[in-house]
CSV table of C-alpha atoms and ligand atoms in Angstrom, one decimal:
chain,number,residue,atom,x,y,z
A,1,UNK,CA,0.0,0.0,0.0
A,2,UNK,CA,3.0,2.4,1.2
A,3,UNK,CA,4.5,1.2,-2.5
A,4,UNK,CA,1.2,2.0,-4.7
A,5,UNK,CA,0.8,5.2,-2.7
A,6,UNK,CA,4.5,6.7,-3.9
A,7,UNK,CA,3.9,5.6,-7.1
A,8,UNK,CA,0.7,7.7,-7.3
A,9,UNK,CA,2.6,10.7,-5.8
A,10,UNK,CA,5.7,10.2,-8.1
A,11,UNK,CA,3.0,9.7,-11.2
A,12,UNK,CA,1.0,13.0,-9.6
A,13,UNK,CA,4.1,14.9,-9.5
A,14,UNK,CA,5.2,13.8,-13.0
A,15,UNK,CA,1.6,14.4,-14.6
A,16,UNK,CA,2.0,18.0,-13.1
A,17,UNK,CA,5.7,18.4,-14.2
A,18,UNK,CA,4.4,17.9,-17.9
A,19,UNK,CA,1.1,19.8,-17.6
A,20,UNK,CA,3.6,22.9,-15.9
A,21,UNK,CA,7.1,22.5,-18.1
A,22,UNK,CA,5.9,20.8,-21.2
A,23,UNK,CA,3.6,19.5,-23.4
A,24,UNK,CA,5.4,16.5,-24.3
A,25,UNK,CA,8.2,15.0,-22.5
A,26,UNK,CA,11.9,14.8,-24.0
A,27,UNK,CA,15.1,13.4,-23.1
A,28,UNK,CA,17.1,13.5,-26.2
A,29,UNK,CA,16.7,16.1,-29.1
A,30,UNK,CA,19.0,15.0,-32.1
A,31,UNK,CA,18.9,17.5,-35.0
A,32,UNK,CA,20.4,17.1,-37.9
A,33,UNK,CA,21.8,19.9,-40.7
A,34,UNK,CA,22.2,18.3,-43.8
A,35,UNK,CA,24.2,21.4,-45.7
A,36,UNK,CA,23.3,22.6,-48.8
A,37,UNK,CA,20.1,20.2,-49.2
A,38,UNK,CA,17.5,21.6,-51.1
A,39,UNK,CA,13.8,20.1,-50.2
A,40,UNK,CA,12.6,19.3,-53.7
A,41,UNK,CA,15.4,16.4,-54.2
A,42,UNK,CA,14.4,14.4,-51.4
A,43,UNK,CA,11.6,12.0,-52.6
A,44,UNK,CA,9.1,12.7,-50.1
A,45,UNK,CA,9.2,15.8,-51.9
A,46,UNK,CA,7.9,15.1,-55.0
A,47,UNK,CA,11.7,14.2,-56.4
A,48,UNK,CA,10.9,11.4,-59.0
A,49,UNK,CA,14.5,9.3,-58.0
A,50,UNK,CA,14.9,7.6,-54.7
A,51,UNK,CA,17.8,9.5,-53.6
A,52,UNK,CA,17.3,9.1,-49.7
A,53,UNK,CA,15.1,5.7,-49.2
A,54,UNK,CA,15.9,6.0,-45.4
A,55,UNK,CA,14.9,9.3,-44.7
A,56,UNK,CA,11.7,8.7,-47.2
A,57,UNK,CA,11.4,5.5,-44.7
A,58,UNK,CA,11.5,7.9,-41.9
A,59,UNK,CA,9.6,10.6,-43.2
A,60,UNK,CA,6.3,8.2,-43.5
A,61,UNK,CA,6.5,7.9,-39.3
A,62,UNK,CA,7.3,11.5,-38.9
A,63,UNK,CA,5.5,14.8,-39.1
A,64,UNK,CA,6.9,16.5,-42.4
A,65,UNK,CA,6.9,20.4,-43.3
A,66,UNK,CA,6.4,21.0,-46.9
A,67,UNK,CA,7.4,24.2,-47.0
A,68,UNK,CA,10.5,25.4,-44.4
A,69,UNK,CA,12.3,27.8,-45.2
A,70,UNK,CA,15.8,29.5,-44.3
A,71,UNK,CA,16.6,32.7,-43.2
A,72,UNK,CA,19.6,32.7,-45.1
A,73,UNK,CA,21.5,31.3,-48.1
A,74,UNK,CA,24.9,30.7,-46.7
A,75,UNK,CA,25.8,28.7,-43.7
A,76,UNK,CA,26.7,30.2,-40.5
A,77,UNK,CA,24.6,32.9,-40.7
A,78,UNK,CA,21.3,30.4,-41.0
A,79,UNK,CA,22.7,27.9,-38.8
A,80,UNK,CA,23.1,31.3,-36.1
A,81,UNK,CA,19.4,31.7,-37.1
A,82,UNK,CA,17.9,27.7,-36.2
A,83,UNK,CA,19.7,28.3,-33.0
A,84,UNK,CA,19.0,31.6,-32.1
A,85,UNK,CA,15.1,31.9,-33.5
A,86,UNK,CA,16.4,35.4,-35.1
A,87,UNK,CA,17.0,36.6,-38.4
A,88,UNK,CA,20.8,37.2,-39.2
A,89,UNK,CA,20.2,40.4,-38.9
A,90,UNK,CA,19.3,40.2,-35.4
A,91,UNK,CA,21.8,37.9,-34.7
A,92,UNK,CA,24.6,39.3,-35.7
A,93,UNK,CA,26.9,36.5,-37.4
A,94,UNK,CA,26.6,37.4,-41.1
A,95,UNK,CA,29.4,35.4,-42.7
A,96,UNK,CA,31.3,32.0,-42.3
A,97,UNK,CA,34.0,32.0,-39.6
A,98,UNK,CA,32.5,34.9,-37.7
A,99,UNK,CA,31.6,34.1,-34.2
A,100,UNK,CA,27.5,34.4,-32.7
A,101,UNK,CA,27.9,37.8,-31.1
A,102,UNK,CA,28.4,37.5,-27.1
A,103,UNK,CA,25.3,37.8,-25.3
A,104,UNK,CA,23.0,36.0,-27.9
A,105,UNK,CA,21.0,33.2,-26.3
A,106,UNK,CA,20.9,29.9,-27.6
A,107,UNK,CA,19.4,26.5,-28.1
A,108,UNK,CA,22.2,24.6,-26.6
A,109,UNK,CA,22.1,27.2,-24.0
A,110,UNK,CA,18.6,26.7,-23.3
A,111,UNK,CA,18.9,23.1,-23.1
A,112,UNK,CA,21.7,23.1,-20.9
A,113,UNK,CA,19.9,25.3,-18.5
A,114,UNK,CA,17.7,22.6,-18.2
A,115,UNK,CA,20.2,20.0,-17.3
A,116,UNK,CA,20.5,18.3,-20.4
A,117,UNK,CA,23.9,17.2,-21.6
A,118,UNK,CA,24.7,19.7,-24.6
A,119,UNK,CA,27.0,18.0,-27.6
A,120,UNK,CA,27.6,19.6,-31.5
A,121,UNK,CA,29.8,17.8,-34.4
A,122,UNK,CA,30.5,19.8,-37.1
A,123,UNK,CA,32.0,18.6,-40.9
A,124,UNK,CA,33.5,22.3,-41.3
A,125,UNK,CA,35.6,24.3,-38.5
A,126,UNK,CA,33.6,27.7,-39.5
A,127,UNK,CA,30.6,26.3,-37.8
A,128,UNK,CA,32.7,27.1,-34.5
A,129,UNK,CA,31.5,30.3,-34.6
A,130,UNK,CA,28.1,28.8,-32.7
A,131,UNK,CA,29.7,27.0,-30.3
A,132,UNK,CA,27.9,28.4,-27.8
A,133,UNK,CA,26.0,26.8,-25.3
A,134,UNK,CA,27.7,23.2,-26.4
A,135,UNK,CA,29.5,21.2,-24.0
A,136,UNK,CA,30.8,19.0,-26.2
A,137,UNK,CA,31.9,20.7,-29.7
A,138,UNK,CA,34.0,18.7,-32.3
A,139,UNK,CA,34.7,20.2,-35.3
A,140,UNK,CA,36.9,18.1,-37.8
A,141,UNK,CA,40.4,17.9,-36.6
A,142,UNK,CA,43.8,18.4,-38.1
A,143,UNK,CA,43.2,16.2,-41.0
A,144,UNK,CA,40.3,18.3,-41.9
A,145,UNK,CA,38.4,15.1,-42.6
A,146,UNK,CA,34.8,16.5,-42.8
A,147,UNK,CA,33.3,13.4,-44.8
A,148,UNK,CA,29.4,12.4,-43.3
A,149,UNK,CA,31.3,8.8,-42.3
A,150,UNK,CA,34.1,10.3,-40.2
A,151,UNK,CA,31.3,12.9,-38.2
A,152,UNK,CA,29.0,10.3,-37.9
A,153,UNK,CA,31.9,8.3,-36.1
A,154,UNK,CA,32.8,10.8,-33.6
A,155,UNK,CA,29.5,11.2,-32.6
A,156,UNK,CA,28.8,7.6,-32.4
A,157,UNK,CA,32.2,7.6,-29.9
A,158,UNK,CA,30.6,10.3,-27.9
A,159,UNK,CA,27.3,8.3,-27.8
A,160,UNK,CA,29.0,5.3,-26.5
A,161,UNK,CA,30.0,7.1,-23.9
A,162,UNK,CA,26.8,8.7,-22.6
A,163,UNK,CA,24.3,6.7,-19.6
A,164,UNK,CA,21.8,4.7,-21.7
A,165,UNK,CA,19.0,6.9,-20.2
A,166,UNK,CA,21.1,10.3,-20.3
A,167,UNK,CA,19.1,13.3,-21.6
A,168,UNK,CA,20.8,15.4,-24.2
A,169,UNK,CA,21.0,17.5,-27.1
A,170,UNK,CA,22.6,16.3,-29.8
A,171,UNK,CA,23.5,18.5,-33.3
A,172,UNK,CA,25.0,16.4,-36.1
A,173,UNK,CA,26.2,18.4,-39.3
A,174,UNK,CA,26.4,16.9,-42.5
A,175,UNK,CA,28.5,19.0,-45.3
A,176,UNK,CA,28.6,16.0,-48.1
A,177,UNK,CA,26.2,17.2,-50.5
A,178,UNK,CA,27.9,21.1,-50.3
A,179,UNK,CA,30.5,19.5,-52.1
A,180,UNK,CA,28.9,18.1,-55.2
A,181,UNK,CA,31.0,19.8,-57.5
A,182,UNK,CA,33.9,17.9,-56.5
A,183,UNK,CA,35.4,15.1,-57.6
A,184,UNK,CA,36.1,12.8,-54.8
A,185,UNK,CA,36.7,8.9,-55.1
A,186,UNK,CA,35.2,8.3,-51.8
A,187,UNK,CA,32.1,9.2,-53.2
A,188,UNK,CA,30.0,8.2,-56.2
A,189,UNK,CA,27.2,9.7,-58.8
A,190,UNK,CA,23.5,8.8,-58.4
A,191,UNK,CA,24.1,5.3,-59.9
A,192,UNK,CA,22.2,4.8,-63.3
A,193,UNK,CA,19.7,2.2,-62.1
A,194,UNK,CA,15.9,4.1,-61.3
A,195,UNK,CA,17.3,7.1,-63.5
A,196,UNK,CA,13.7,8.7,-63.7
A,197,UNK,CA,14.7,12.2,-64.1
A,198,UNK,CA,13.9,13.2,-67.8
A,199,UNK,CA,10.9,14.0,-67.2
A,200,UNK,CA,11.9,16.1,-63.7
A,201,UNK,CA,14.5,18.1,-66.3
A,202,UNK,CA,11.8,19.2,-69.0
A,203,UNK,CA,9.5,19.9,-66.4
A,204,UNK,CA,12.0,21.9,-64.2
A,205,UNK,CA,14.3,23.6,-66.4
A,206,UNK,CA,13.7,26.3,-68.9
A,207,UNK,CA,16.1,25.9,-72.5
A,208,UNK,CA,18.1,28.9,-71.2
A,209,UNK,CA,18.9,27.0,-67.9
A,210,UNK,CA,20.4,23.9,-69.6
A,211,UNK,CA,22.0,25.7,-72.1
A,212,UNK,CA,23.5,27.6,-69.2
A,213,UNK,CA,24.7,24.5,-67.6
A,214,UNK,CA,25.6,23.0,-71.0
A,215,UNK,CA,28.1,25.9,-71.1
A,216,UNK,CA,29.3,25.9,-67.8
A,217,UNK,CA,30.4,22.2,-68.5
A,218,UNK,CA,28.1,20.9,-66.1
A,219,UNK,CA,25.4,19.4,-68.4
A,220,UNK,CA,21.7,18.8,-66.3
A,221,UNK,CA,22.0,15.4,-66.1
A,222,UNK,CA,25.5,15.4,-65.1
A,223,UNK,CA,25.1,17.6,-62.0
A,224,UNK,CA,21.9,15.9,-61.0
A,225,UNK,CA,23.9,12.4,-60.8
A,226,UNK,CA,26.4,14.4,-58.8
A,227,UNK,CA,24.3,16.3,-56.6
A,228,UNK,CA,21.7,13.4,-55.5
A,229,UNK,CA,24.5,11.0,-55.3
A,230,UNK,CA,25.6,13.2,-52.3
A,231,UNK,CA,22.5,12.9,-50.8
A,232,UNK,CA,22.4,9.0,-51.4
A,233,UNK,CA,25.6,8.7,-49.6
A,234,UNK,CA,24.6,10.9,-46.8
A,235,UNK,CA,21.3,9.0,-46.2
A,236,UNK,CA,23.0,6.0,-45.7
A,237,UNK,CA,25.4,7.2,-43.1
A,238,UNK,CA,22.3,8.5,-41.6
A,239,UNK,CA,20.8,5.4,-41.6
A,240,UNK,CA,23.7,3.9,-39.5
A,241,UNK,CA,23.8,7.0,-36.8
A,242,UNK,CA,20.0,6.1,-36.2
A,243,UNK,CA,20.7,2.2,-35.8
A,244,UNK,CA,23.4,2.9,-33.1
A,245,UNK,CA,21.1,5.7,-31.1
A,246,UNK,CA,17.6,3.1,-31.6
A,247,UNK,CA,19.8,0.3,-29.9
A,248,UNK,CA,21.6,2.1,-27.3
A,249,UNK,CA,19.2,4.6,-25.8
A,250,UNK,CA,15.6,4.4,-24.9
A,251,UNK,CA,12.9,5.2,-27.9
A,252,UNK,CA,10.2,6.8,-26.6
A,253,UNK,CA,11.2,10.4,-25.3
A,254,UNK,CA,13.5,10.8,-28.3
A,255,UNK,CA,12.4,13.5,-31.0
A,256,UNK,CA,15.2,13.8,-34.5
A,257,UNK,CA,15.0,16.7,-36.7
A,258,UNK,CA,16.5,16.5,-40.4
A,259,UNK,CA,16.6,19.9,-42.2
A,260,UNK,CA,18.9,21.7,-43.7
A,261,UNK,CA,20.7,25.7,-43.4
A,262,UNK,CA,19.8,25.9,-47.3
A,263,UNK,CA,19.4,24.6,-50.1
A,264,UNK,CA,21.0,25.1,-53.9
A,265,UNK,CA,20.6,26.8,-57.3
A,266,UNK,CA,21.5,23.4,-59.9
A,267,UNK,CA,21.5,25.6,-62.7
A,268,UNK,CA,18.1,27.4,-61.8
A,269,UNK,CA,18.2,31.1,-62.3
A,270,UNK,CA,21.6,30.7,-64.9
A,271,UNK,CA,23.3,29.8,-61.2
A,272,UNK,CA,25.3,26.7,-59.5
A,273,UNK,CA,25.3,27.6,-56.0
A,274,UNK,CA,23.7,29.1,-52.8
A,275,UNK,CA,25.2,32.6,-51.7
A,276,UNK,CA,24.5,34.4,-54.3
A,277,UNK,CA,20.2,34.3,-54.4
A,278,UNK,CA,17.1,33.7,-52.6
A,279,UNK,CA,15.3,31.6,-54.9
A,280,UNK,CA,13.0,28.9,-53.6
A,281,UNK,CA,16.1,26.5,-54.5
A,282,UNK,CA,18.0,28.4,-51.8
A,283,UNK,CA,15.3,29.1,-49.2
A,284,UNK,CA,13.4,25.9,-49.1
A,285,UNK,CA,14.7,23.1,-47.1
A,286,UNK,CA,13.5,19.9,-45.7
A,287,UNK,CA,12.0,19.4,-42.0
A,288,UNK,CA,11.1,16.4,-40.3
A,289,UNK,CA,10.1,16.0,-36.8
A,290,UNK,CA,10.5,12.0,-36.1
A,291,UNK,CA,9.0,11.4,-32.6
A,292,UNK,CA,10.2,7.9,-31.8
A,293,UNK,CA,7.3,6.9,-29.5
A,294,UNK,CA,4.8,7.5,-32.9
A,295,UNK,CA,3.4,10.4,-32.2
A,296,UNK,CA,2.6,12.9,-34.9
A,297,UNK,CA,3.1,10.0,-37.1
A,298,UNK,CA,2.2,10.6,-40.9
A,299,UNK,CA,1.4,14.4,-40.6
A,300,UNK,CA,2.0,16.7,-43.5
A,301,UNK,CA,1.9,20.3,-42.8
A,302,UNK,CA,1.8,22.5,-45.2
A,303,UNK,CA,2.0,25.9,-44.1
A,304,UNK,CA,5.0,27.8,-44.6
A,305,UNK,CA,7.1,28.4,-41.5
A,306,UNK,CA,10.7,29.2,-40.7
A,307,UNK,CA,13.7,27.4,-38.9
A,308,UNK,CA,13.5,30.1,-36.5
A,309,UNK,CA,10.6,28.5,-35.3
A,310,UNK,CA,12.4,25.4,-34.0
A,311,UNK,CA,13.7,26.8,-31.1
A,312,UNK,CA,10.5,27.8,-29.8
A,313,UNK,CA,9.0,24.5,-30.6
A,314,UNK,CA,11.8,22.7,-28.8
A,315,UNK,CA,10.8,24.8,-25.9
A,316,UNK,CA,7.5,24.0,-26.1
A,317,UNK,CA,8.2,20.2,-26.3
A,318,UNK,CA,11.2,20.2,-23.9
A,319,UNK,CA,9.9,22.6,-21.1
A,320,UNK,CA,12.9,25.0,-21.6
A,321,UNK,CA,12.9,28.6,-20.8
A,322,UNK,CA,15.2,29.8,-23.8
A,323,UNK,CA,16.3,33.3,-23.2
A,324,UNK,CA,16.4,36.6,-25.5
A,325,UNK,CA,13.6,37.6,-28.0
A,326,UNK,CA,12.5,34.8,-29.9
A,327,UNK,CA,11.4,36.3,-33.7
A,328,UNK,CA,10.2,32.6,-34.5
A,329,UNK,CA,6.7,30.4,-32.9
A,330,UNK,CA,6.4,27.5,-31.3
A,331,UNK,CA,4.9,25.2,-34.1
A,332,UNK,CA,3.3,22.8,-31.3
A,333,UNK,CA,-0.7,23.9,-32.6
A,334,UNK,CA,0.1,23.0,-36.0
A,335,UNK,CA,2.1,19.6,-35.2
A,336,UNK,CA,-1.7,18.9,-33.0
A,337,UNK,CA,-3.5,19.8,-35.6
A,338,UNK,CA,-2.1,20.8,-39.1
A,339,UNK,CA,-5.0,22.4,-40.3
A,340,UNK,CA,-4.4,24.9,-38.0
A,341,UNK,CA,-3.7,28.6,-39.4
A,342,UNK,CA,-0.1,29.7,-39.0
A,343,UNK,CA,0.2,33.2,-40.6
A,344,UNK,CA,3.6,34.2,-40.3
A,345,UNK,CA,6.1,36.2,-42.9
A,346,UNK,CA,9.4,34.6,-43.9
A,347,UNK,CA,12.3,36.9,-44.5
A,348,UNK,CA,15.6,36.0,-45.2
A,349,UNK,CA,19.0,38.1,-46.5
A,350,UNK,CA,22.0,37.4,-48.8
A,351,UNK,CA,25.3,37.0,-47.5
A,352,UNK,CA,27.6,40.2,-47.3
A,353,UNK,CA,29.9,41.0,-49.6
A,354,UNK,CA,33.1,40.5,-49.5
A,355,UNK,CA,36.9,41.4,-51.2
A,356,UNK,CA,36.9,38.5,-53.5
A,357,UNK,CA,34.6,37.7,-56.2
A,358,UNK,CA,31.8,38.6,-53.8
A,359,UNK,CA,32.8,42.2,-54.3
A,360,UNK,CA,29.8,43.1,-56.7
A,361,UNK,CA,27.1,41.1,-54.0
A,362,UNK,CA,25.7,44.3,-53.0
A,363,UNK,CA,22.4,43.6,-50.1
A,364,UNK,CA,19.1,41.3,-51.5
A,365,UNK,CA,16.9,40.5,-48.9
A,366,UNK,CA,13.4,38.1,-49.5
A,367,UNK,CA,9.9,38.2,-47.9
A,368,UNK,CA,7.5,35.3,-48.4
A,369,UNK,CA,4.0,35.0,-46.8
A,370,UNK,CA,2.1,32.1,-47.7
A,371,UNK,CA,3.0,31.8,-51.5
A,372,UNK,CA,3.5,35.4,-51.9
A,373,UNK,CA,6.9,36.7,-52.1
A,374,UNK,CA,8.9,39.5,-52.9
A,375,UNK,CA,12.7,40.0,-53.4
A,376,UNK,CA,14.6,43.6,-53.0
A,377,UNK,CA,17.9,45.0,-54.1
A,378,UNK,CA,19.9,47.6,-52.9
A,379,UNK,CA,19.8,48.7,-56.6
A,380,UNK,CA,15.6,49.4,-56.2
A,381,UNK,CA,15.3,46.1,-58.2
A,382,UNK,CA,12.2,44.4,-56.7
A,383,UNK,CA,11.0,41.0,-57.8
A,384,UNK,CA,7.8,39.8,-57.2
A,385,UNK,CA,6.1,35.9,-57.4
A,386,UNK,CA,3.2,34.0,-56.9
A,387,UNK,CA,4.7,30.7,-56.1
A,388,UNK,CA,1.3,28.9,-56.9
A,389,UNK,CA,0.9,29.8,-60.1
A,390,UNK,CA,4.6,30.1,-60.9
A,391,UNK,CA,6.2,27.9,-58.0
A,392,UNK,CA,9.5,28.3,-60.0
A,393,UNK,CA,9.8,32.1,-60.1
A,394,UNK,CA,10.2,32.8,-63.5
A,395,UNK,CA,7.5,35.7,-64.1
A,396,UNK,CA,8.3,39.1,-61.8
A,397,UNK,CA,4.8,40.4,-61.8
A,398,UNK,CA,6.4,43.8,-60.4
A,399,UNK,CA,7.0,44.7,-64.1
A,400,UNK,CA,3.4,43.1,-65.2
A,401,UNK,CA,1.1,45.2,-62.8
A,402,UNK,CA,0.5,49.0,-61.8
A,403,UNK,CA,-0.2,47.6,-57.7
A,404,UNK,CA,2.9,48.7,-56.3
A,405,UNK,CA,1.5,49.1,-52.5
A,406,UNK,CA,1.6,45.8,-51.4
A,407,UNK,CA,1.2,46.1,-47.5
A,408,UNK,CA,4.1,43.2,-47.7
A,409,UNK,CA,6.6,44.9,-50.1
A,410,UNK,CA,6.4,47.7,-47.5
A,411,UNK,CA,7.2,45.2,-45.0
A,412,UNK,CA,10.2,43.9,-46.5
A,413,UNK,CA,11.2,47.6,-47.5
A,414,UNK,CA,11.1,47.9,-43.6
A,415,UNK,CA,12.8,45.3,-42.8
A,416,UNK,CA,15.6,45.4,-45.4
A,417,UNK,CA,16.3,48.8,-43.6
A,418,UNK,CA,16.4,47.5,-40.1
A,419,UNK,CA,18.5,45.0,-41.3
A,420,UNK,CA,20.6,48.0,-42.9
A,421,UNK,CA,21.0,49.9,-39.6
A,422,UNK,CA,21.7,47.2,-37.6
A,423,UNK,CA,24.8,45.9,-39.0
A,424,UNK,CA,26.3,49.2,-40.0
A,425,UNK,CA,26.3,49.5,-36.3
A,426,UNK,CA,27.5,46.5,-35.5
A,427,UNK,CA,30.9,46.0,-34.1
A,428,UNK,CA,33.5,44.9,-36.9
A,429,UNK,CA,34.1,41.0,-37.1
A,430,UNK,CA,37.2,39.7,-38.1
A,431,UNK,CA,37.0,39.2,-41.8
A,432,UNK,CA,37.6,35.7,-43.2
A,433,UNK,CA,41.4,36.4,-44.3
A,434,UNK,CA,42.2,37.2,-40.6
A,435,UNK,CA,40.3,33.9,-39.4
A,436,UNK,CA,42.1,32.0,-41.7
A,437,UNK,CA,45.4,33.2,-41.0
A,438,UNK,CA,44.3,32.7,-37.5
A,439,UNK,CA,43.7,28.8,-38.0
A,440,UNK,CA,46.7,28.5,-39.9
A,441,UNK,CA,49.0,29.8,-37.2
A,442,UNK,CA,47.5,27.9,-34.6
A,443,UNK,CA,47.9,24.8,-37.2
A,444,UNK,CA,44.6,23.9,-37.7
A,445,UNK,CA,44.5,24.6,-41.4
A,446,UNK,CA,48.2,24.0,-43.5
B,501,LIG,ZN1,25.5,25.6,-45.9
């Protein structure tokens, strides 16, 4: 009787910690940045090739965004945005190798606050720069190995180490399919069984494009086999990161996100790359919420939110009391019920320029609300889409129409000057030249 009265008081006391702290209860958070991954090449996507068949696997037990999108089209400064649930602006870490401004709250921060253990692995030593808040942080070493199989294996070694009922936060980042361009034996094209893209190429790409791409010596087909064989490659390391945490820690109060900081122009818009635009093929990245107990199971949710509403989520889920002035909402109502409105404007900014062939990159910022959207130059160049009728963006109805006052072109106008003010005031960061030099002295780069 003494026995079935403390468990009633223990399960009292536990009802009323999850009523009070949470909504859900979590003890292990493991998010995942694949780099450079661009939503529309994973099958569950709509991509006609099975390029990731255990993330699709994944994807049919999870809840699944259709439309996340990025804050930014280069790396640190969107990663500084999923962990800060700011824009860059706000945030302050505009380029690669900069450094999260001191004083900037963070997940990791907001996790460890809580008690949980607090552990990030990187593929690329710029990412150190948002090492705050991380307990653990393991960027690639000496060798500079940043291949998916050798970060997967330092976090494996780290999880080997952990209690098998030890709460933590776990970011894994994946820089693989950033490098498609190059040619590396240790990785492979798409290989040339379950093709299925011809149809994909005349449906996606205008003749301009692929004569672009043609002339760039990187044919369509070419750089498709390249790029999705990336993301093949990194799916199955994946696949064996997810075996090792399923047998070694407890299932049910386990929740992994996979999304990415951005995604890539593959000859869309006459451009191979990501810095330079913010094009859907830039902004809109995959996000899955896998809850290993089942819940939320087989959602899709298709309104458009942001990664800077993952933090606030997590907090929602997690019970934590995250610091600072979240710009981003918790996406909890919409996981419950999907149906739900969620009315909330996107914006997200080009890198800076820089002295090297960035020079001419002068600031582009991007506003999308629902499938409205707008992008604005420095220059006055404005571009305007409406990404159901043209989910490509190849008509700029700003030239076709008259109706100049739209209430969110002035909001973007606003914010593109905010953004303006902000970092001419901000305090100088050391440039990428003086980082590097910095590595190299230390000896972490040759
Ligand atoms: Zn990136």
């Amino acid at each position: 009787m003494v026995f079935l009265v403390f468990c009633l008081t223990l399960c009292a006391a536990a009802a009323v910690h999850r009523t009070q702290g949470s909504r859900e209860h979590l003890d292990r958070v493991i998010l995942i940045t694949i780099d450079t991954l661009r939503a529309d090449h994973l099958p569950f996507y709509g991509y006609p090739r099975d390029t990731a068949p255990f993330l699709s696997a994944l994807a049919e037990r999870s809840a699944v965004f259709d439309l996340a999108l990025s804050a930014s089209s280069h790396t640190s400064p969107s990663h500084g945005s999923l962990f800060t649930s700011m824009y860059p602006y706000q945030h302050g870490l505009l380029s690669n190798w900069e450094d999260l401004p001191e004083g900037i709250p963070t997940m990791a921060q907001a996790f460890r606050d809580r008690d949980f253990k607090t552990a990030g692995f990187t593929s690329v030593g710029f990412l150190s720069g948002l090492k705050s808040g991380f307990e653990t942080f393991s960027p690639p070493g000496r060798a500079g190995d940043g291949r998916g199989e050798a970060t997967v294996q330092r976090t494996i070694s780290w999880l080997n180490e952990q209690g098998h009922n030890e709460r933590f936060l776990l970011w894994v980042h994946l820089f693989d399919v950033h490098g498609w361009k190059q040619r590396r034996s240790s990785y492979t094209g798409f290989p040339d069984i379950n093709r299925h893209v011809d149809g994909y190429v005349r449906n996606r790409y205008t003749a301009g494009e692929l004569d672009f791409a043609h002339n760039a010596g990187w044919p369509v087909n070419r750089v498709l086999d390249a790029y999705d064989g990336r993301i093949l490659y990194v799916d199955r390391i994946l696949s064996r990161l997810f075996d090792v945490v399923g047998k070694r820690f407890p299932q049910e109060n386990t929740l992994w996100i996979i999304t990415s900081d951005h995604g890539e122009g593959l000859a869309n818009h006459l451009y191979l790359g990501h810095g330079m635009h913010l094009y859907q093929e830039q902004l809109h990245v995959p996000l899955l919420f896998y809850f290993a107990d089942g819940s939320h199971a087989g959602k899709r949710i298709g309104v458009p939110m942001r990664l800077i509403d993952i933090l606030p989520t997590l907090a929602d889920l997690a019970g934590l009391a995250p610091d600072g002035d979240l710009k981003g909402t918790s996406l909890v109502p919409v996981l419950s019920n999907p149906e739900k409105d969620f009315v909330h404007y996107s914006f997200a900014q080009r890198r800076p320029a820089d002295r090297r062939k960035r020079a001419t990159w002068i600031p582009m910022c991007a506003i999308q609300e629902g499938l409205v959207k707008f992008i604005y130059r420095a220059d006055g160049v404005t571009e305007h889409y409406n990404l159901f009728d043209d989910p490509y963006e190849r008509t700029n109805l700003f030239l076709q129409t008259d109706r100049k006052d739209i209430p969110l072109r002035d909001t973007l106008r606003t914010l593109y000057q905010e953004a303006q003010k902000m970092q001419e005031n901000r305090p100088r960061m050391k440039s990428s030249e003086e980082r590097i030099h910095e590595l190299r002295s230390l000896g972490y780069i040759q």
